[in-house]
Short mmCIF file of C-alpha atoms and ligand atoms in Angstrom, two decimals:
data_model
loop_
_atom_site.label_atom_id
_atom_site.label_comp_id
_atom_site.label_asym_id
_atom_site.label_seq_id
_atom_site.Cartn_x
_atom_site.Cartn_y
_atom_site.Cartn_z
CA MET A 749 0.00 0.00 0.00
CA ASN A 750 1.29 3.45 -0.96
CA SER A 751 0.24 5.77 1.83
CA VAL A 752 0.67 9.31 3.11
CA PHE A 753 0.44 10.42 6.76
CA LEU A 754 -0.98 13.89 7.11
CA GLY A 755 -1.55 15.85 10.30
CA PRO A 756 -0.43 18.79 12.39
CA PRO A 757 2.95 18.89 14.14
CA GLY A 758 3.03 16.36 16.97
CA ALA A 759 -0.05 14.38 15.85
CA GLY A 760 2.02 11.19 16.03
CA LYS A 761 2.87 10.70 12.34
CA GLY A 762 6.45 9.65 13.03
CA THR A 763 5.56 7.47 16.03
CA GLN A 764 2.82 5.57 14.18
CA ALA A 765 4.59 5.35 10.84
CA SER A 766 7.78 3.90 12.28
CA ALA A 767 5.86 1.21 14.20
CA LEU A 768 3.82 0.28 11.10
CA SER A 769 6.98 0.22 9.01
CA ALA A 770 8.60 -2.28 11.38
CA GLU A 771 5.53 -4.53 11.52
CA PHE A 772 4.57 -4.46 7.83
CA LYS A 773 8.12 -4.25 6.46
CA ILE A 774 7.51 -1.24 4.28
CA PRO A 775 9.72 1.84 4.31
CA HIS A 776 8.81 4.84 6.45
CA ILE A 777 9.92 7.84 4.42
CA SER A 778 9.95 11.08 6.40
CA THR A 779 11.09 14.22 4.60
CA GLY A 780 11.76 15.77 8.01
CA ASP A 781 14.08 12.87 8.97
CA ILE A 782 15.85 13.00 5.60
CA LEU A 783 16.42 16.75 5.94
CA ARG A 784 17.68 16.38 9.52
CA GLU A 785 20.15 13.69 8.33
CA GLU A 786 21.43 16.10 5.68
CA ILE A 787 21.85 18.80 8.34
CA LYS A 788 23.79 16.37 10.54
CA ALA A 789 26.03 15.37 7.63
CA GLY A 790 26.71 19.05 6.83
CA THR A 791 25.79 18.72 3.13
CA GLU A 792 24.79 21.65 0.91
CA LEU A 793 21.18 20.45 1.10
CA GLY A 794 21.51 20.32 4.88
CA LYS A 795 22.82 23.89 5.05
CA LEU A 796 19.90 25.08 2.94
CA ALA A 797 17.39 23.05 4.98
CA ARG A 798 18.66 24.36 8.32
CA SER A 799 17.85 27.94 7.32
CA TYR A 800 14.18 26.91 7.09
CA ILE A 801 13.67 24.07 9.57
CA ASP A 802 15.00 25.47 12.83
CA ASP A 803 12.50 28.36 12.71
CA GLY A 804 9.63 26.11 11.66
CA ASN A 805 9.36 27.15 8.01
CA LEU A 806 8.89 24.76 5.09
CA VAL A 807 11.74 24.12 2.68
CA PRO A 808 10.90 25.10 -0.93
CA ASP A 809 8.44 22.74 -2.63
CA ARG A 810 10.94 21.75 -5.33
CA VAL A 811 13.46 20.60 -2.68
CA ALA A 812 10.91 18.35 -0.96
CA VAL A 813 9.62 16.95 -4.26
CA ASP A 814 13.12 16.09 -5.52
CA ILE A 815 13.89 14.26 -2.26
CA ILE A 816 10.76 12.12 -2.62
CA LYS A 817 11.26 11.46 -6.33
CA ASN A 818 14.79 10.14 -5.70
CA ARG A 819 13.68 8.10 -2.70
CA LEU A 820 10.77 6.41 -4.46
CA GLU A 821 13.09 5.17 -7.20
CA LYS A 822 14.84 2.88 -4.70
CA ASP A 823 13.96 -0.81 -4.77
CA ASP A 824 12.58 -0.98 -1.24
CA ALA A 825 9.75 1.40 -2.21
CA LYS A 826 8.42 -0.88 -4.95
CA ASN A 827 6.01 -2.77 -2.67
CA GLY A 828 4.52 0.10 -0.74
CA TYR A 829 5.63 2.89 1.55
CA ILE A 830 4.50 5.35 4.19
CA LEU A 831 5.24 8.99 3.42
CA ASP A 832 5.41 11.07 6.60
CA GLY A 833 5.38 14.85 6.18
CA PHE A 834 5.07 14.82 2.39
CA PRO A 835 3.23 16.29 0.57
CA ARG A 836 2.81 19.39 2.70
CA THR A 837 1.37 21.90 0.25
CA VAL A 838 -1.09 21.62 -2.63
CA PRO A 839 1.67 22.31 -5.21
CA GLN A 840 3.68 19.42 -3.69
CA ALA A 841 0.62 17.16 -3.94
CA GLU A 842 0.16 18.11 -7.60
CA MET A 843 3.80 17.45 -8.43
CA PHE A 844 3.64 14.17 -6.50
CA GLN A 845 0.62 13.05 -8.50
CA LYS A 846 2.53 13.72 -11.72
CA ILE A 847 5.54 11.72 -10.46
CA LEU A 848 3.27 8.78 -9.63
CA GLU A 849 1.64 8.92 -13.07
CA ASP A 850 5.07 8.96 -14.72
CA MET A 851 6.02 5.89 -12.64
CA GLY A 852 2.77 4.12 -13.57
CA SER A 853 1.85 4.10 -9.89
CA ARG A 854 -0.76 5.64 -7.61
CA LEU A 855 -1.50 6.64 -4.07
CA ASP A 856 -3.84 4.28 -2.18
CA LEU A 857 -4.54 6.00 1.11
CA VAL A 858 -4.04 9.23 3.04
CA ILE A 859 -4.23 8.91 6.82
CA TYR A 860 -5.18 12.16 8.51
CA LEU A 861 -4.22 12.05 12.19
CA GLU A 862 -6.48 14.51 14.01
CA ALA A 863 -5.65 16.19 17.34
CA SER A 864 -6.23 19.54 19.00
CA GLU A 865 -3.49 22.15 19.16
CA GLU A 866 -3.64 22.16 22.97
CA VAL A 867 -2.67 18.47 23.17
CA LEU A 868 0.00 18.87 20.53
CA VAL A 869 1.81 21.79 22.12
CA GLU A 870 2.26 19.73 25.30
CA ARG A 871 3.51 16.75 23.29
CA LEU A 872 6.07 18.69 21.31
CA GLY A 873 7.46 20.36 24.43
CA GLY A 874 8.09 16.92 25.97
CA ARG A 875 9.39 15.15 22.86
CA ARG A 876 12.92 13.78 22.92
CA VAL A 877 14.53 12.07 19.94
CA CYS A 878 17.53 9.75 19.79
CA ARG A 879 20.48 11.55 18.24
CA ASP A 880 21.70 8.27 16.67
CA CYS A 881 18.70 6.18 15.54
CA GLY A 882 15.89 8.76 15.55
CA LYS A 883 13.58 6.81 17.90
CA ILE A 884 10.94 9.14 19.33
CA PHE A 885 10.17 9.42 23.07
CA HIS A 886 8.13 11.70 25.31
CA LEU A 887 9.23 12.68 28.81
CA VAL A 888 5.81 11.75 30.28
CA ASN A 889 3.78 9.80 27.69
CA MET A 890 6.51 7.52 26.34
CA PRO A 891 9.53 7.89 28.63
CA PRO A 892 12.77 5.98 28.00
CA LYS A 893 13.70 3.30 30.54
CA THR A 894 16.77 5.35 31.54
CA GLU A 895 16.49 9.11 31.51
CA GLY A 896 18.21 10.72 28.52
CA VAL A 897 19.18 7.36 26.94
CA CYS A 898 17.61 5.61 23.93
CA ASP A 899 16.04 2.21 24.76
CA LEU A 900 16.95 0.87 21.32
CA CYS A 901 20.55 1.87 20.72
CA GLY A 902 21.80 3.59 23.89
CA GLY A 903 22.19 6.91 22.04
CA GLU A 904 21.73 10.28 23.68
CA LEU A 905 18.24 11.82 23.59
CA GLU A 906 17.90 15.41 22.45
CA ARG A 907 15.26 18.07 21.90
CA ARG A 908 14.69 19.10 18.28
CA PRO A 909 15.59 22.77 17.63
CA ASP A 910 12.13 23.30 16.12
CA ASP A 911 10.49 22.06 19.36
CA GLN A 912 11.26 25.37 21.11
CA PRO A 913 8.04 27.27 22.04
CA GLU A 914 8.35 30.03 19.41
CA ALA A 915 9.14 27.55 16.60
CA ILE A 916 6.24 25.30 17.69
CA ARG A 917 3.79 28.23 17.47
CA HIS A 918 5.16 29.14 14.06
CA ARG A 919 4.86 25.55 12.79
CA PHE A 920 1.16 25.53 13.68
CA ARG A 921 0.63 28.74 11.71
CA VAL A 922 2.50 27.26 8.74
CA TYR A 923 0.42 24.09 9.00
CA GLN A 924 -2.84 26.09 8.94
CA ASP A 925 -1.70 28.29 6.05
CA LYS A 926 -0.07 25.72 3.80
CA THR A 927 -0.85 22.12 4.76
CA SER A 928 -4.43 22.00 6.03
CA ASP A 929 -5.80 22.58 2.49
CA LEU A 930 -4.58 19.08 1.67
CA ILE A 931 -7.30 17.57 3.87
CA ASN A 932 -10.01 18.69 1.44
CA TRP A 933 -7.77 18.09 -1.55
CA TYR A 934 -7.42 14.38 -0.69
CA GLU A 935 -10.97 14.05 0.63
CA ARG A 936 -12.31 15.14 -2.78
CA ARG A 937 -10.23 12.40 -4.37
CA GLY A 938 -11.71 9.77 -2.03
CA LEU A 939 -8.35 8.92 -0.45
CA LEU A 940 -8.66 10.43 3.02
CA LYS A 941 -9.18 8.38 6.16
CA ARG A 942 -9.55 10.29 9.44
CA VAL A 943 -7.97 8.65 12.49
CA PRO A 944 -7.94 10.12 16.01
CA GLY A 945 -4.42 11.06 17.11
CA ASP A 946 -5.27 12.44 20.55
CA ILE A 947 -5.95 9.11 22.26
CA PRO A 948 -3.33 6.75 23.74
CA TRP A 949 -0.92 5.90 20.97
CA GLU A 950 -1.59 2.14 21.20
CA GLU A 951 -5.29 2.73 20.41
CA THR A 952 -4.46 4.80 17.35
CA TYR A 953 -1.96 2.14 16.33
CA GLU A 954 -4.58 -0.63 16.56
CA MET A 955 -6.86 1.25 14.14
CA LEU A 956 -4.02 1.79 11.70
CA ARG A 957 -2.86 -1.78 12.06
CA GLU A 958 -6.29 -3.07 11.01
CA THR A 959 -6.26 -0.80 7.98
CA PHE A 960 -2.81 -1.92 6.90
CA ALA A 961 -3.47 -5.60 7.68
CA GLY A 962 -6.67 -5.43 5.60
CA ASP A 963 -4.78 -4.31 2.52
CA ASP A 964 -4.25 -7.25 0.20
CA GLY A 965 -2.72 -5.15 -2.57
CA SER A 966 -5.85 -5.52 -4.72
CA ARG A 967 -6.37 -1.76 -4.99
CA THR A 968 -2.92 -1.34 -6.47
CA GLY A 969 -2.96 -4.57 -8.46
CA ARG A 970 0.12 -5.81 -6.63
CA ASP A 971 0.56 -9.52 -5.97
P1 AP5 B 1762 8.65 16.94 10.33
O1 AP5 B 1762 9.73 16.17 10.97
O2 AP5 B 1762 7.77 16.23 9.35
O3 AP5 B 1762 7.77 17.62 11.50
P2 AP5 B 1762 6.17 17.80 11.72
O4 AP5 B 1762 5.29 17.56 10.57
O5 AP5 B 1762 6.06 19.13 12.38
O6 AP5 B 1762 5.79 16.65 12.60
P3 AP5 B 1762 6.50 16.19 13.86
O7 AP5 B 1762 7.68 15.32 13.53
O8 AP5 B 1762 6.79 17.38 14.76
O9 AP5 B 1762 5.34 15.40 14.60
P4 AP5 B 1762 4.76 13.95 14.40
O10 AP5 B 1762 3.36 14.06 13.93
O11 AP5 B 1762 5.69 13.07 13.62
O12 AP5 B 1762 4.72 13.51 15.93
P5 AP5 B 1762 5.60 12.44 16.74
O13 AP5 B 1762 5.25 11.07 16.32
O14 AP5 B 1762 7.04 12.82 16.75
O15 AP5 B 1762 9.21 18.20 9.59
C1 AP5 B 1762 10.12 19.06 10.22
C2 AP5 B 1762 10.48 20.21 9.28
O16 AP5 B 1762 11.08 19.71 8.07
C3 AP5 B 1762 9.30 21.06 8.78
O17 AP5 B 1762 8.92 22.06 9.70
C4 AP5 B 1762 9.90 21.65 7.49
O18 AP5 B 1762 10.78 22.69 7.75
C5 AP5 B 1762 10.71 20.49 6.93
N1 AP5 B 1762 9.91 19.64 6.02
C6 AP5 B 1762 9.60 18.32 6.19
N2 AP5 B 1762 8.85 17.86 5.15
C7 AP5 B 1762 8.67 18.93 4.31
C8 AP5 B 1762 7.98 19.09 3.08
N3 AP5 B 1762 7.30 18.08 2.50
N4 AP5 B 1762 7.98 20.32 2.51
C9 AP5 B 1762 8.64 21.37 3.07
N5 AP5 B 1762 9.33 21.28 4.24
C10 AP5 B 1762 9.35 20.06 4.86
O19 AP5 B 1762 4.97 12.65 18.22
C11 AP5 B 1762 5.17 13.89 18.91
C12 AP5 B 1762 5.38 13.60 20.41
O20 AP5 B 1762 4.16 13.09 20.98
C13 AP5 B 1762 6.45 12.53 20.71
O21 AP5 B 1762 7.14 12.90 21.86
C14 AP5 B 1762 5.64 11.25 20.95
O22 AP5 B 1762 6.32 10.40 21.86
C15 AP5 B 1762 4.34 11.80 21.52
N6 AP5 B 1762 3.14 11.05 21.13
C16 AP5 B 1762 2.86 10.56 19.89
N7 AP5 B 1762 1.63 9.99 19.89
C17 AP5 B 1762 1.14 10.13 21.14
C18 AP5 B 1762 -0.09 9.75 21.77
N8 AP5 B 1762 -1.08 9.13 21.10
N9 AP5 B 1762 -0.28 10.07 23.07
C19 AP5 B 1762 0.68 10.73 23.76
N10 AP5 B 1762 1.87 11.10 23.23
C20 AP5 B 1762 2.10 10.81 21.93
#
């Protein structure tokens, strides 16, 4: 199944997508993670991305689209994928549709994780991410077994620069201005499935699990 996870900052896109990816053995492709890796590696793309990301702005559409186009050409994306954080604007969605047509492929499902801003601000303030493997924690909701240390790889946990209060507020404004239009855009195309993101994460996961387990590939003609 070729899927997109849509939702405001902190809705749980990364948390849910990485768990589904592990269970269903399909790649979790997060443009945010890819950009953060580029920043860490100090590449030209990373330098460009940093000037947008830390303050909570979107990178230019063309940059995000090129990242996805290159990523979807890799072999592991041939039997389905979860896109997390892409597309994020209507122009990105239009360019994405064209890429899929050129590849002879299509999108099967858009999951819209819904949650109120109040809940999300609290979540983002408490989020900690492993510097080495990217595993996501929360100081209260999903704490690591040992404070400051990743359960999976032992790496150090850190706060994302764009999880500072001013950047969080700005990201919500950017989401309202640029990304929320995609909800209607995909609803009109019959692809949108609304899933609550403001309940315990295991309950959201169970709903998503059923959706993914119920996919036999028939909608995409895969065998
Ligand atoms: P990106 O990394 O995609 O950030 P985002 O969309 O703001 O989403 P987040 O990663 O903040 O939240 P999430 O929904 O994944 O929540 P999470 O699972 O971590 O993008 C970052 C930046 O990159 C953008 O601002 C932009 O600059 C750039 N970028 C990326 N893609 C782009 C594109 N296509 N075009 C242009 N620019 C782009 O969960 C949050 C916290 O809550 C965690 O601590 C978690 O443990 C906790 N939590 C999760 N679920 C629950 C639950 N049910 N109950 C309690 N706690 C929970």
